């Protein structure tokens, strides 16, 4: 099939065809054996099978393609998973004579497991069923019935004959009943730009570039979302925030970066950041946890076992981990879930993992970059398996200001509610606003923030000023936004409060520095909280506001 | 259809992937090196390295394995280019083999390559204590390379075991090696020959003039054009003639054929590429000296 695609789209060179013809003569087959083009290793050519993933390249005037050609037998499930991991689209071949077989189900399951966004189902060997429409339609119905269980978003069916070239590159005249596009045309036009996650910004730091004392840049590839100059970002795991000062490339500074761009980000503040850290939006942070659930594909002859120590490589982190549970194994042919205490080579199962240090991740279905990891044997150094983090709510929950809590959290002991959960419920981070000016400003700001849905309160007047910082700290721990109203800005008091509350949660507003009346000052408080990423941006009117689609 | 504000051309996507790979290597290995062959792919690789670590310098040396059978134009270009970009260059030659009289005419191409390229490369890597070596190989070059990993594991003897490669998923590369073992890294894995030329054009990357068509003195042998350089022994009946031609890939002078071409600029080369119906390594004698020969060389440690 791949050979036909390459051959008809002129992706093969003459000398390669000549050497393929030469090799075909040595065997019994009559028609040209296109697999000789793709099966590159001697063992494969000798045995006539595709063992390993082979990457092939071709382009048409409309698009450039990379084909990961993977074997289809069950004992090569791991190779299929490998090829699928980077694919935008999977072509699943179904033999028209036999219909949807176990093998087709397995292929569809793996494509779905690895979250390949698009599936082209090529019903092949139509020439051997007299190009009958009813055969094709029956296969389509069978496949769709099966695919329903599998979260396959986009499946497209095409009747083809790879041997004779029908509907591969050129439209078949022998199947006038098929009105759709031939395979290549479909491949050229399928929309893939929205396969990327452009909503949740994730920038894993790969490497710190520091050529001299004046430059400190964080090099990395944008995993998802868009990072812009001026954005407030939070650094994981420290939780500190800063603004993007500039985005540097060899060609010059740029205003924004998106996946899969490799750029270098400089921040306004000197923060200690190293490889393994991640820049994220303060209000849209990933999960931060040492525990998570995942689907794993096992790729080694030595089975995965509970309690064994492995290394997890996830984004730019490599951490020691252990598998704490195997929830079930999925039979790749029937999709049946079975109880087990191990995963053998090529088996797929749901596992629970605990890591030494917290990882920053999103569920794989939502983010194919931050949700993926590999398992490595710390002794042999082999790559043992691949994992896709599942949606299951993790112990630590979705977290922003709760990083240390997430690390310390132990189920069954001490507090059962984490700061991450508080954050998730409140929809904003906890903070202390140190507001100097008349009390009226504090109450006006409180009203505005309350109307915006915030958990907010004012400490003023009756409160003895020397215990204000301690009270604010306690209120912040409960997840609240605390406005401390003080009559004038006393630098000594302010800095003591900053020390008690913590830099991350401390916001200062001096009304004396803001022109306009009390209302303008209250508005300034809200704006500052927005700018620092503590609350979500307020929109003018939820019904006419411009965020809809 | 709405214009996609966040679209990246395929060249920029390839570039981003290569830069990611280079940064991973520098972050995770203690002593990387870049194999620099002076060819067009090396030129592209060096530009990508400049980009990956900008505004810093390239944080690893370049290593050229000099067989002494390289064209003189290549060596001139190498010295000028490396000086211009301020990179560190290590040149390594298997002096012992040369002193013992190793040459392709006497030993045949297989043995000669084994001694002057593979052996020399392995020695240079051991000598430098390098645990990672970037190479400019692309998967579209040759059948056995289509299955090569981006991180290609080599044992203590620098050898490749194609049946026992580490699975490689997403962009998560396994950099773990024990002492003496190493990884060959191929940041251009997903580039095609056409991509390389387009990138050279877009980026205005300097390349050896031999890629451009010119009247050159050639020997026509078995359908190949062999440049007359050094003392190439002529077969009976052969005599050098002037041919308008260029090199499609660069190797040692006795083993690199030229192609008839009048493409004397990068755009003309790209146009030629888009029409060409023959693969680029076809003119490389070593790929064809026996069936599956590239795979065998790679198993032995050739890059």
PDB file of C-alpha atoms in Angstrom, chain B residues 71-74 207-213 216 227 229 245-248 250:
ATOM      1  CA  UNK B  71      38.587  17.117  -2.564  1.00  0.00           C
ATOM      2  CA  UNK B  72      40.867  20.079  -1.952  1.00  0.00           C
ATOM      3  CA  UNK B  73      37.918  22.471  -2.445  1.00  0.00           C
ATOM      4  CA  UNK B  74      36.237  20.784   0.520  1.00  0.00           C
ATOM      5  CA  UNK B 207      28.073  25.331   0.827  1.00  0.00           C
ATOM      6  CA  UNK B 208      31.048  23.853  -1.006  1.00  0.00           C
ATOM      7  CA  UNK B 209      31.115  25.196  -4.612  1.00  0.00           C
ATOM      8  CA  UNK B 210      31.341  21.620  -5.945  1.00  0.00           C
ATOM      9  CA  UNK B 211      27.566  21.343  -5.559  1.00  0.00           C
ATOM     10  CA  UNK B 212      27.198  23.872  -8.361  1.00  0.00           C
ATOM     11  CA  UNK B 213      27.520  22.946 -12.032  1.00  0.00           C
ATOM     12  CA  UNK B 216      35.085  19.764 -14.764  1.00  0.00           C
ATOM     13  CA  UNK B 227      36.395  13.503 -10.984  1.00  0.00           C
ATOM     14  CA  UNK B 229      41.651  14.501  -8.672  1.00  0.00           C
ATOM     15  CA  UNK B 245      28.458  18.576 -14.064  1.00  0.00           C
ATOM     16  CA  UNK B 246      28.041  18.931 -10.333  1.00  0.00           C
ATOM     17  CA  UNK B 247      28.208  16.773  -7.202  1.00  0.00           C
ATOM     18  CA  UNK B 248      24.918  15.734  -5.668  1.00  0.00           C
ATOM     19  CA  UNK B 250      30.201  14.757  -1.424  1.00  0.00           C
TER      20      UNK B 250
END
